[in-house]
Coordinates of C-alpha atoms in Angstrom, one line a residue:
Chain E
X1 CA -7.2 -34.5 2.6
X2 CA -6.3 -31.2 0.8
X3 CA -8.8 -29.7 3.4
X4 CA -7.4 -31.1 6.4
X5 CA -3.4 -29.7 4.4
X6 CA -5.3 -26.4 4.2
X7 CA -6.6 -26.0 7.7
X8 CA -2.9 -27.1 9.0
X9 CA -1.6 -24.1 7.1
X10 CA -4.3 -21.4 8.6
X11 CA -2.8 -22.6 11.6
X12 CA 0.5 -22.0 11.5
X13 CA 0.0 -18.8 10.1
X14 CA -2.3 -17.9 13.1
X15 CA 0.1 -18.9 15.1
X16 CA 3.0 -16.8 13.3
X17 CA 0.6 -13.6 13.5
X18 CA -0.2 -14.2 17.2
X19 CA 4.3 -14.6 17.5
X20 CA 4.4 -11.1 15.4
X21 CA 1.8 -9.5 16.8
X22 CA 3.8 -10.6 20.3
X23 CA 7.3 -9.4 18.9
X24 CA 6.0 -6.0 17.3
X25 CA 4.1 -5.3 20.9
X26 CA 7.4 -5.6 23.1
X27 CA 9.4 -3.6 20.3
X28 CA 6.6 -0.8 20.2
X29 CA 6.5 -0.9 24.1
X30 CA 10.6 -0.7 24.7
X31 CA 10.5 1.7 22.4
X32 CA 8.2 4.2 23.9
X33 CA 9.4 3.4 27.3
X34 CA 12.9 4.3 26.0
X35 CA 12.0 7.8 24.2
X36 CA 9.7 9.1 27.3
X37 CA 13.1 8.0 29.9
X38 CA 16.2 7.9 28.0
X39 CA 18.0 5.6 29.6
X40 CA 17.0 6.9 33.1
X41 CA 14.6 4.6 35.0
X42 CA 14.2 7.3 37.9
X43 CA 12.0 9.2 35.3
X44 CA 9.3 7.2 36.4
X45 CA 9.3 8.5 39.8
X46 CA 9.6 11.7 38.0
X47 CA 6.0 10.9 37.1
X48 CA 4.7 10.4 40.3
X49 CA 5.5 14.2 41.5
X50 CA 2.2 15.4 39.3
X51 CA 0.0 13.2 42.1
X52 CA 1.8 13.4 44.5
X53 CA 2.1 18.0 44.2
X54 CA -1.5 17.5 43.6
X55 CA -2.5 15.6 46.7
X56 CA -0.6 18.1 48.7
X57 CA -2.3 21.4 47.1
X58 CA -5.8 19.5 47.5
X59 CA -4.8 18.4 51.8
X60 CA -3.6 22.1 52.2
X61 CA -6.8 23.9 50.1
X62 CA -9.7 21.5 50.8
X63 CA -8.2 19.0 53.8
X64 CA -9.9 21.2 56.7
X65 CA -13.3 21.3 55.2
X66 CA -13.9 17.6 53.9
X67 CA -11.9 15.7 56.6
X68 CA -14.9 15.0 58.6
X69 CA -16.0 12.8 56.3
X70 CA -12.6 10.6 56.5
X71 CA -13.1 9.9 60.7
X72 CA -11.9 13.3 61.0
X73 CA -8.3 13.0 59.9
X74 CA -6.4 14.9 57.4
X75 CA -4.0 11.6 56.7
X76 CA -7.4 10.0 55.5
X77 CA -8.2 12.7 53.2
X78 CA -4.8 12.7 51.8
X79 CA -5.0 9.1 51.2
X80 CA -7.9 9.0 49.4
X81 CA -6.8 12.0 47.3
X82 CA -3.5 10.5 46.2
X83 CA -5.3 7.1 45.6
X84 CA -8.5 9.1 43.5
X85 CA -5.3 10.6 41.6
X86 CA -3.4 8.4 40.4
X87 CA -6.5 6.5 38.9
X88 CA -7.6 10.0 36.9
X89 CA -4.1 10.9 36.1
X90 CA -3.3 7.1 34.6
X91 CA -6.8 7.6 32.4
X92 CA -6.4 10.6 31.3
X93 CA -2.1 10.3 30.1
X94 CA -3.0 7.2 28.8
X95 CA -5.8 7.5 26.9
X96 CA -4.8 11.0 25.6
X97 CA -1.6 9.5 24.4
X98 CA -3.4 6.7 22.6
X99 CA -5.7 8.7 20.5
X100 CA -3.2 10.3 18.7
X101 CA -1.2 6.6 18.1
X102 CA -3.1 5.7 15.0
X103 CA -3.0 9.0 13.3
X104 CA 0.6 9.5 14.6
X105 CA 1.8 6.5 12.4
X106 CA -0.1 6.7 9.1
X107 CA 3.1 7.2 7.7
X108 CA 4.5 3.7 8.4
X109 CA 1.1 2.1 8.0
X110 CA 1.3 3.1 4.6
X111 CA 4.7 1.7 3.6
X112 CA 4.8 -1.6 5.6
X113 CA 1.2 -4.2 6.3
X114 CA 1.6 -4.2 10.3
X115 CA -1.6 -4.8 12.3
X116 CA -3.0 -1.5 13.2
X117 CA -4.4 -1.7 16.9
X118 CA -0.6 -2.9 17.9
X119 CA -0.5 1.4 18.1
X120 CA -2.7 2.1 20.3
X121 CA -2.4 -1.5 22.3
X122 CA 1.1 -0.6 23.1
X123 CA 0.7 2.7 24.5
X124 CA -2.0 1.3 27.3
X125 CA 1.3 -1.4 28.1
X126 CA 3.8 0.8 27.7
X127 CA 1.4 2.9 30.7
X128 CA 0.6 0.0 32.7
X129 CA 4.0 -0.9 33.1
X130 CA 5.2 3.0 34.0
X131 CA 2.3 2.2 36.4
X132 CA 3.5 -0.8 38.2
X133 CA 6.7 0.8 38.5
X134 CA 5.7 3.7 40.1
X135 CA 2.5 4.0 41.7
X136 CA 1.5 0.1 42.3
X137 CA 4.4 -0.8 44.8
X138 CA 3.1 2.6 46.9
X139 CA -0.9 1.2 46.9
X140 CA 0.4 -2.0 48.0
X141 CA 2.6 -0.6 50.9
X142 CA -0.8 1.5 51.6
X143 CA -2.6 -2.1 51.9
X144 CA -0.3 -4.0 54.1
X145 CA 0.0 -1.1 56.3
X146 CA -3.8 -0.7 57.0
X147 CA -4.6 -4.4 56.4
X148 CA -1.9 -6.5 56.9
X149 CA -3.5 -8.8 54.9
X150 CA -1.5 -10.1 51.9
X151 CA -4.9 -11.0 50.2
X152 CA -6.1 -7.5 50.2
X153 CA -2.5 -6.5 48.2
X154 CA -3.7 -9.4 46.0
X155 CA -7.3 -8.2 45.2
X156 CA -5.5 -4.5 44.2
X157 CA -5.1 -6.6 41.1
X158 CA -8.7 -6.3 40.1
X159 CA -9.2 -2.4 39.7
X160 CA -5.8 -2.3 38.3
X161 CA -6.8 -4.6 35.5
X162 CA -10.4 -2.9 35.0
X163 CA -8.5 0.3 35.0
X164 CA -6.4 -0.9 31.7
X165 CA -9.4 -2.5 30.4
X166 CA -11.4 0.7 30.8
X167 CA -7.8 2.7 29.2
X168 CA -8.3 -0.1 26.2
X169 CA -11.4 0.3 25.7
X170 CA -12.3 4.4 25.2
X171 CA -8.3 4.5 23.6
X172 CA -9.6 2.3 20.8
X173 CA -12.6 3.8 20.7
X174 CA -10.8 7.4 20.7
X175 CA -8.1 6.5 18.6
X176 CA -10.4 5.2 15.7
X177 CA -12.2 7.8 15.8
X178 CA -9.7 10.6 15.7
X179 CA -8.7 9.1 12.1
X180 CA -11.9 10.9 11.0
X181 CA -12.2 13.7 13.0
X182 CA -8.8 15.7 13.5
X183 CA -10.4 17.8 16.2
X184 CA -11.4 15.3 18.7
X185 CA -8.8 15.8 20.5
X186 CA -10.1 19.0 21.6
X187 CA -13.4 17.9 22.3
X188 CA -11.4 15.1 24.1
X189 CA -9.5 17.1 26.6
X190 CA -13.3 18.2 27.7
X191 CA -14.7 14.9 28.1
X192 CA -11.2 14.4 30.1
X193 CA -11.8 17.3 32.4
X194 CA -15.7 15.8 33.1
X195 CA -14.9 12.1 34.1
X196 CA -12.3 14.2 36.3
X197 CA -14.8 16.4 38.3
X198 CA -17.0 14.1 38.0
X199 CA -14.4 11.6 40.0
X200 CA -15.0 12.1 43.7
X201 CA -11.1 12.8 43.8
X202 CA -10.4 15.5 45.9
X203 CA -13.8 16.0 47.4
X204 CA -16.2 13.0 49.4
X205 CA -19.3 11.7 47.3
X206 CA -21.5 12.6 50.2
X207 CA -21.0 16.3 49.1
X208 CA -22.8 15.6 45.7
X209 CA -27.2 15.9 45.8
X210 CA -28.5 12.7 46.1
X211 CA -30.3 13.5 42.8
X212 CA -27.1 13.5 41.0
X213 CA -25.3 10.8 42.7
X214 CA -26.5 8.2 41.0
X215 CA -24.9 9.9 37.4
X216 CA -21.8 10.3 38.6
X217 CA -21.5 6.0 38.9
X218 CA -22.5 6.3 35.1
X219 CA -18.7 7.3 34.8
X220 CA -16.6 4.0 34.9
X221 CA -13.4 5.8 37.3
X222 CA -15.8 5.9 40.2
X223 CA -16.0 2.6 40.9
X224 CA -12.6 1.4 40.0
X225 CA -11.4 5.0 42.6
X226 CA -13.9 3.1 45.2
X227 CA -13.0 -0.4 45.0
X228 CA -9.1 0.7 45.3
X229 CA -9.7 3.1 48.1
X230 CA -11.4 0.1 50.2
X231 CA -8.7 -2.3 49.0
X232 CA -5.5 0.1 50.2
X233 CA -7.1 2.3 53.2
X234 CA -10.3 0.7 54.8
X235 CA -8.2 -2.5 56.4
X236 CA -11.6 -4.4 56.0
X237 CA -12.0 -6.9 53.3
X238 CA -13.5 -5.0 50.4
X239 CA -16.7 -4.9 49.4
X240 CA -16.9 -7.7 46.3
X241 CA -19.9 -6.7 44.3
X242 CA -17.9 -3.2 44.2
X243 CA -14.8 -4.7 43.0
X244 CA -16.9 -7.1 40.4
X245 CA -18.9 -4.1 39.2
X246 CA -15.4 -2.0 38.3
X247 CA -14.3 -5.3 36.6
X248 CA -17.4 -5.5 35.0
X249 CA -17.6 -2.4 33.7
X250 CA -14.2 -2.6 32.4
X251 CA -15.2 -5.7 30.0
X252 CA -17.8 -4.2 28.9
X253 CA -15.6 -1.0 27.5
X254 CA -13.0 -3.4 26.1
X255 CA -15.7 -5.0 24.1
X256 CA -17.3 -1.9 22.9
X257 CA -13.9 -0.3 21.9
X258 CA -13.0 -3.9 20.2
X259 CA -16.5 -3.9 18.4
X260 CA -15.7 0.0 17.0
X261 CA -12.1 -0.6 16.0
X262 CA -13.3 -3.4 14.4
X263 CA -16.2 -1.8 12.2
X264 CA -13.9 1.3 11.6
X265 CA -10.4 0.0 10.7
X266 CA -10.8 -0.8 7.3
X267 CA -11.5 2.9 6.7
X268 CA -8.6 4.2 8.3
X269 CA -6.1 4.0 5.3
X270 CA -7.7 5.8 3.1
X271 CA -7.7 9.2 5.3
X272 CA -3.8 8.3 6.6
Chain A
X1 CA 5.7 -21.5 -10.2
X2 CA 3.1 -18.8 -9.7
X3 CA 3.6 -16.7 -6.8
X4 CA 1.2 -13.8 -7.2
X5 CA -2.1 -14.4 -8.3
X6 CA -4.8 -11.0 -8.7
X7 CA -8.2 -12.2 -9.8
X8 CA -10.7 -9.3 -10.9
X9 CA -9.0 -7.0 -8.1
X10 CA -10.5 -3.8 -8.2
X11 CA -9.8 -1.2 -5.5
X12 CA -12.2 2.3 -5.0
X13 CA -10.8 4.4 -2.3
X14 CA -11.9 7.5 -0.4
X15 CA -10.6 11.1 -1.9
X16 CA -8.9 13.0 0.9
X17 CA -9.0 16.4 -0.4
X18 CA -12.7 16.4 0.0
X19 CA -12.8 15.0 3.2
X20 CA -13.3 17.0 6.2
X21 CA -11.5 15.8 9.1
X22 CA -13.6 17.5 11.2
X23 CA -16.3 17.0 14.2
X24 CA -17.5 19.7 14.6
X25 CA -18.3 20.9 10.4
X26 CA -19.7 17.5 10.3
X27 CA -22.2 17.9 13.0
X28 CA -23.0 21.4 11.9
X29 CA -23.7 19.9 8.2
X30 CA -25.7 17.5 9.7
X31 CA -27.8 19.8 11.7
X32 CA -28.3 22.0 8.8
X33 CA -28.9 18.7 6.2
X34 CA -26.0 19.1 4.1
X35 CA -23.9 16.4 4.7
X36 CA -22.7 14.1 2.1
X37 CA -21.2 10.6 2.6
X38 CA -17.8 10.9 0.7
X39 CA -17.2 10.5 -2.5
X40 CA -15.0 7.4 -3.6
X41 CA -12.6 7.0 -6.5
X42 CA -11.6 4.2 -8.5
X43 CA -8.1 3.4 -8.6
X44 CA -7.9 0.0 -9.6
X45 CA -10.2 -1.6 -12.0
X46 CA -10.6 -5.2 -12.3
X47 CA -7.0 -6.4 -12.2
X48 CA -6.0 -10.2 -13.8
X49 CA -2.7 -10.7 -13.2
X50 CA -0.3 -14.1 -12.3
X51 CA 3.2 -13.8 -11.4
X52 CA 5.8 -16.5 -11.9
X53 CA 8.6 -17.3 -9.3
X54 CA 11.8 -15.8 -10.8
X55 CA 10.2 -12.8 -13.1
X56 CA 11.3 -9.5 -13.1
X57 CA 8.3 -7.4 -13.5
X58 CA 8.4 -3.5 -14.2
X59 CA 5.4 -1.4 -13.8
X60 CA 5.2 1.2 -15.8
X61 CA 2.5 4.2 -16.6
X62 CA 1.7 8.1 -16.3
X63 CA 1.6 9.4 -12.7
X64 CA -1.6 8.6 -11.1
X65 CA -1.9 5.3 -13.0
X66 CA -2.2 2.9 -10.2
X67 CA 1.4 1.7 -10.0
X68 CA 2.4 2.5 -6.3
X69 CA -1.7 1.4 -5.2
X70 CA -0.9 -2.0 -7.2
X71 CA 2.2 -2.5 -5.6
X72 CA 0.7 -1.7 -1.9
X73 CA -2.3 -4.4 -2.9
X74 CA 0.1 -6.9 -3.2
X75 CA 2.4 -5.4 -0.3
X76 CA -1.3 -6.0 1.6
X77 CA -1.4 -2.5 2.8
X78 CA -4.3 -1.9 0.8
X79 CA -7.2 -4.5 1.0
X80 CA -8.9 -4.7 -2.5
X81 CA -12.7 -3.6 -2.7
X82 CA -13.5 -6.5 -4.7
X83 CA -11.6 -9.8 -6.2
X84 CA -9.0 -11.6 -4.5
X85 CA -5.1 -11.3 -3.9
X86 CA -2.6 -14.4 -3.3
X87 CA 0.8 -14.1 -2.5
X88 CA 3.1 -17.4 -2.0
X89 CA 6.6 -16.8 0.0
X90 CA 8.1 -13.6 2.0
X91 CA 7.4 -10.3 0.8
X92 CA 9.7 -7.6 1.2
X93 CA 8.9 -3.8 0.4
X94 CA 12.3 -1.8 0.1
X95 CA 11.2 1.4 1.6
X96 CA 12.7 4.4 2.3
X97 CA 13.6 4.5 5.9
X98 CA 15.2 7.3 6.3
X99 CA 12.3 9.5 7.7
X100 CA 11.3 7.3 9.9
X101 CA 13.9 6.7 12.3
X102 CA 13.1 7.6 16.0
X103 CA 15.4 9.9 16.6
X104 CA 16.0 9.5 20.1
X105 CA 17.0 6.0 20.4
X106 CA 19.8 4.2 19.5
X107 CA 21.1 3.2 16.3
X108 CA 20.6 -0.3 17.1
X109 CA 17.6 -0.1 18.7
X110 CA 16.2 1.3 15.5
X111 CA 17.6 -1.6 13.4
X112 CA 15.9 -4.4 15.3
X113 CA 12.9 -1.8 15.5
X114 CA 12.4 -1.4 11.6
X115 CA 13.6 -5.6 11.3
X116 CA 10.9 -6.3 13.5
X117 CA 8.3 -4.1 11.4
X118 CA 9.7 -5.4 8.0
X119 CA 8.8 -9.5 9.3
X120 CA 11.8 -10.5 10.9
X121 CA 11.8 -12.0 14.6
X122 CA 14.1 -10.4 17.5
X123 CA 16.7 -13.1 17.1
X124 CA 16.9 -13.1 13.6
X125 CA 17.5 -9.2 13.9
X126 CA 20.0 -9.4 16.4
X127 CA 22.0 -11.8 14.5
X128 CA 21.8 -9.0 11.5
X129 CA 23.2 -6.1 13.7
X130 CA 27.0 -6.3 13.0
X131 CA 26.9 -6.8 9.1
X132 CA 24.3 -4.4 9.0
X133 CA 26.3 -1.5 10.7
X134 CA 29.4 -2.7 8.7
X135 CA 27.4 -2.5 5.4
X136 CA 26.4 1.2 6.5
X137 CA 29.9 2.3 7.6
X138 CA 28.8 2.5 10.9
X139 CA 30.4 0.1 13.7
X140 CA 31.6 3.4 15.9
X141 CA 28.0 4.4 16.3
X142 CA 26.0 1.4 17.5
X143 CA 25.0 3.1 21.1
X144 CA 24.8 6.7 19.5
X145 CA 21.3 8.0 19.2
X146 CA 19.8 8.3 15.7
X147 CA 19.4 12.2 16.2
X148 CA 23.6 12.3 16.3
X149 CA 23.6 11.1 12.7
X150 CA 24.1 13.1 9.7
X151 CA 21.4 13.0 6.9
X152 CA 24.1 10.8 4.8
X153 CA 24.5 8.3 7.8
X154 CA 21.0 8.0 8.5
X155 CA 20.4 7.0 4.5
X156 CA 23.1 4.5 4.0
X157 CA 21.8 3.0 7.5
X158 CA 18.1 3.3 5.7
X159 CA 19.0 1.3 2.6
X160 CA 21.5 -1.3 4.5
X161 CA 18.2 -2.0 7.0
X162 CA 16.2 -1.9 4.0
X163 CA 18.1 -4.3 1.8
X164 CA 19.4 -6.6 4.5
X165 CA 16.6 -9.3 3.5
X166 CA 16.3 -12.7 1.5
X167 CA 12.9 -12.0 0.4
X168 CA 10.8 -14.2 -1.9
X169 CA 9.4 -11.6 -3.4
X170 CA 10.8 -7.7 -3.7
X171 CA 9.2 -5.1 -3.9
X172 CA 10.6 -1.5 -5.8
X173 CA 9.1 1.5 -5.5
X174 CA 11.6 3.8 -7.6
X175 CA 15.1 2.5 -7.4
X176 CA 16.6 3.1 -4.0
X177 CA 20.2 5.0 -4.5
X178 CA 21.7 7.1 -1.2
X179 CA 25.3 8.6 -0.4
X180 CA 28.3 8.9 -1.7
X181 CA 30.5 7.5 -4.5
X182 CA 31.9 5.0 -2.4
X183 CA 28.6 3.9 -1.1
X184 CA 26.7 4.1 -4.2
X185 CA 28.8 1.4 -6.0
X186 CA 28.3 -0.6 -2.8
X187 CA 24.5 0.0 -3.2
X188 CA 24.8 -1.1 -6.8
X189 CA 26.3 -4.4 -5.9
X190 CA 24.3 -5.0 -3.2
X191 CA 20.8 -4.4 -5.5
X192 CA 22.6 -7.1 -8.3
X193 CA 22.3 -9.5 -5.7
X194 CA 18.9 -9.1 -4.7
X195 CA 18.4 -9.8 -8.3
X196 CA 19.3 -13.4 -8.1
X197 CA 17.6 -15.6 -10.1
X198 CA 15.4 -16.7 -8.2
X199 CA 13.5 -14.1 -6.3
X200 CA 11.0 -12.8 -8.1
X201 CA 11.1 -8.4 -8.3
X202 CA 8.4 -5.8 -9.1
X203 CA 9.3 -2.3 -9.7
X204 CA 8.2 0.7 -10.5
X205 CA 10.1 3.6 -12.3
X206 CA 10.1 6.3 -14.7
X207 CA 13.6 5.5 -16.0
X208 CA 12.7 3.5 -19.1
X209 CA 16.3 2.1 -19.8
X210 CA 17.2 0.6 -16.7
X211 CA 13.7 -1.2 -16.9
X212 CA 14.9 -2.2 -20.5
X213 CA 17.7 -3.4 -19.3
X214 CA 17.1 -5.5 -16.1
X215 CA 13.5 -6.7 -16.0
X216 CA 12.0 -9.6 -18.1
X217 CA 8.5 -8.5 -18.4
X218 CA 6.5 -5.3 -18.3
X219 CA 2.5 -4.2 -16.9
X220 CA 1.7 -1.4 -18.6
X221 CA -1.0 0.6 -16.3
X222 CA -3.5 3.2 -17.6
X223 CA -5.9 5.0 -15.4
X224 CA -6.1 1.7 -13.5
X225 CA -6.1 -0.4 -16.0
X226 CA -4.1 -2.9 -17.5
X227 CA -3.4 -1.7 -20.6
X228 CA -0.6 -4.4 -22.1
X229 CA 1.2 -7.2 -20.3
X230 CA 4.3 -8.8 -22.2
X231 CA 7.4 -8.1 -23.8
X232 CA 9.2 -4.6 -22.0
X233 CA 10.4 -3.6 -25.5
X234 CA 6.4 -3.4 -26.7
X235 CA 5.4 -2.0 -23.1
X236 CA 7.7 0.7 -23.2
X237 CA 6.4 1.1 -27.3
X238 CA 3.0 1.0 -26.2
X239 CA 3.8 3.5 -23.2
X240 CA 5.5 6.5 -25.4
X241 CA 3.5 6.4 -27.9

């Protein structure tokens, strides 16, 4: 009797962590959406200029050399390299933004009990929503156009979601780890700048020596970059085991980054 | 009624001045065999304590004693290294706010902002907003972004988020008290209600008459232990002697 009184009280105080947890997240997300736009929601297509400058300086430099691999069209090439870029720009805003959101609010962790991976959970939302604003309804214009297939628009989902999973998992991971080491974030910016080159973004994978090829699918962008490129600007239903293996590898990040913060977090009020 | 229970709590943490912070000295130490895990410190040792719905509890002790660390263990900020903490009703920390504002939203945004972090839902917070900015004096600057505020404003609108709870249980660290003559009487009154009978109130302070005078009992802490529980007259006795 008293056990079964007990368990009915774990419940509902589950239940009114999970509505907290719920309420904090949409007041953390508002919040930063509001700082980073001011009132303005045109900032977001502010955003987009970086890819889309970007895509222009890589048609104009590199276009003529690499567009035989894209069927010999410059349009292709610039496709691809707007498509590549917003996948590395989204990873690397996002998760550089999220390893400081721990450290940033040791402050308030220390006067008020709030669940600590709210931080850094709320910058990848607050991100994924600047992304469905401004780059998602461009991919899916991309996909109808070449397609004209609503399911294609509908499979975009998939390396969309692996994307954030992937952005989860290394920002936890990044985030609990810059409590203890205040110069990651240098280090960080390196490890940025490698998944980048390593990102067949601007350039064709062909290019790269067979011998290294296989290396650069150790980093998880490339196949969530490939999956989406099929998806928007192949018009042929995509290849599945490439969309499952983006997915894939996108659980398994969450799950180590969940599997870190949960080992470290203990720790982290003592150094905040 | 008990409503904070503290079995055998005892609480080492981490010292941060001897902490490095720092990749790449802690692979070089590493690599040249002298690291060292870090050295911990005991704050807290072995704490017994029961609380009764209704007390007025001040915490008293030399700086460093373990009052603020005792207060965040029951706050559950801290997480205790060994024994067990149980707390029965809301808790409510009266913190400074002032700080912590975000500057570039608006003044009601931040008030359902710090709301929501102090444990109250969105619709509970939005019913809060007018009597909130009428406490603080300021109805005229609802849509005005915090970063238009002078330091006064941003205080009294601090202490009226702050104090703008029913709380089971309060928690003081150091006696809040913010602008000017007008509002500090209007502070005064509004802490003598919090004070009701019924909500039970732990504070810390240095200022040994007004513990005298408003609190019913008294821990007295010493390197972090308990060194006298009881009467505030023998506490305070205890404590200066």
């Amino acid at each position: 009797m008293e056990a079964k009184r007990f368990n009915k009280v774990f419940f509902l105080e589950k239940i009114n962590d999970i509505k907290r947890y719920i309420d904090l997240l949409e007041i953390l997300v508002t919040r930063h959406l509001k700082v980073r736009y001011r009132g303005s929601i045109l900032g977001v297509y502010w955003s987009l200029l970086n890819p889309l400058i970007l895509t222009g300086v890589y048609t104009a430099i590199f276009g003529a050399a690499f567009s035989q691999y894209y069927d010999n069209s410059i349009l292709n090439y610039c496709l691809a390299a707007f498509t590549g870029l917003v996948v590395v720009n989204f990873f690397s805003s996002c998760t550089a933004q999220t390893l400081l959101s721990i450290v940033n609010n040791g402050t308030l962790l220390n006067k008020i009990k709030i669940p600590i991976s709210i931080f850094p959970v709320s910058i990848v939302f607050a991100n994924l929503f600047h992304l469905i604003v401004g780059a998602v309804p461009l991919l899916i214009i991309f996909t109808l156009v070449t397609s004209s297939n609503i399911l294609n628009a509908l499979l975009l989902l998939f390396p969309l979601v692996s994307l954030n999973f992937v952005c989860l998992g290394i920002g936890l991971i990044v985030s609990s780890l810059y409590v203890f080491f205040r110069d990651l974030h240098y280090i960080y910016e390196l490890i940025i700048f490698v998944l980048w080159i390593s990102s067949p973004v601007f350039y064709p994978s062909e290019i790269v020596s067979d011998n290294i090829r296989p290396l650069l699918n150790l980093n998880p962008l490339v196949s969530i970059i490939q999956s989406l490129r099929e998806i928007t600007l192949s018009g042929n239903p995509p290849d599945l085991s490439l969309v499952w293996s983006s997915f894939f590898s996108g659980i398994i990040l969450v799950l180590l980054g969940l599997i870190c913060f949960k080992t470290l977090y203990r720790k982290f009020i003592d150094l905040l | 009624m008990e409503v904070i229970r503290l079995d055998h709590v005892s609480l080492w943490r981490r010292t941060q001045e001897e902490f490095s912070y720092d990749l790449k000295k802690t692979i070089l130490n590493l690599v040249q065999g002298r690291y060292r895990s870090p050295s911990k410190k005991q704050i807290l040792n072995n704490i017994d304590l029961v609380i009764h719905q209704g007390e007025k509890v001040g915490i008293i002790g030399a700086n460093g004693s373990g009052k603020s660390t005792l207060l965040k263990i029951i706050c559950g900020i801290f997480t205790p290294t060994s024994g067990t903490v149980r707390v029965r009703g809301k808790i409510a920390p009266l913190i400074e706010l002032g700080g912590g504002f975000e500057p570039e939203i608006s003044v009601v945004d931040n008030i359902i902002f710090y709301g929501i972090l102090l444990g109250f839902s969105k619709q509970e917070m939005k019913g809060k907003i007018s009597s909130i900015l009428e406490f603080a004096q300021l109805e005229e600057y609802a849509e005005i972004p915090v970063k238009a505020l002078s330091s006064g404003m941003t205080a009294r609108l601090g202490f009226s988020i702050a104090t703008d709870v029913e709380p089971d249980i309060l928690i003081l660290d150091e006696v809040l008290s913010v602008g000017d003559a007008h509002f500090q009487s209007k502070s005064k009154q509004r802490m003598d209600q919090l004070w009701q009978a019924n909500t039970t109130v732990l504070l810390v302070s240095h200022d040994l008459d007004f513990l005298q005078k408003t609190c019913t009992s008294a821990i007295l802490l010493d390197k972090g232990n308990i060194k006298f529980i009881g009467s505030v007259h023998e506490a305070i006795k205890i404590y200066l002697e």
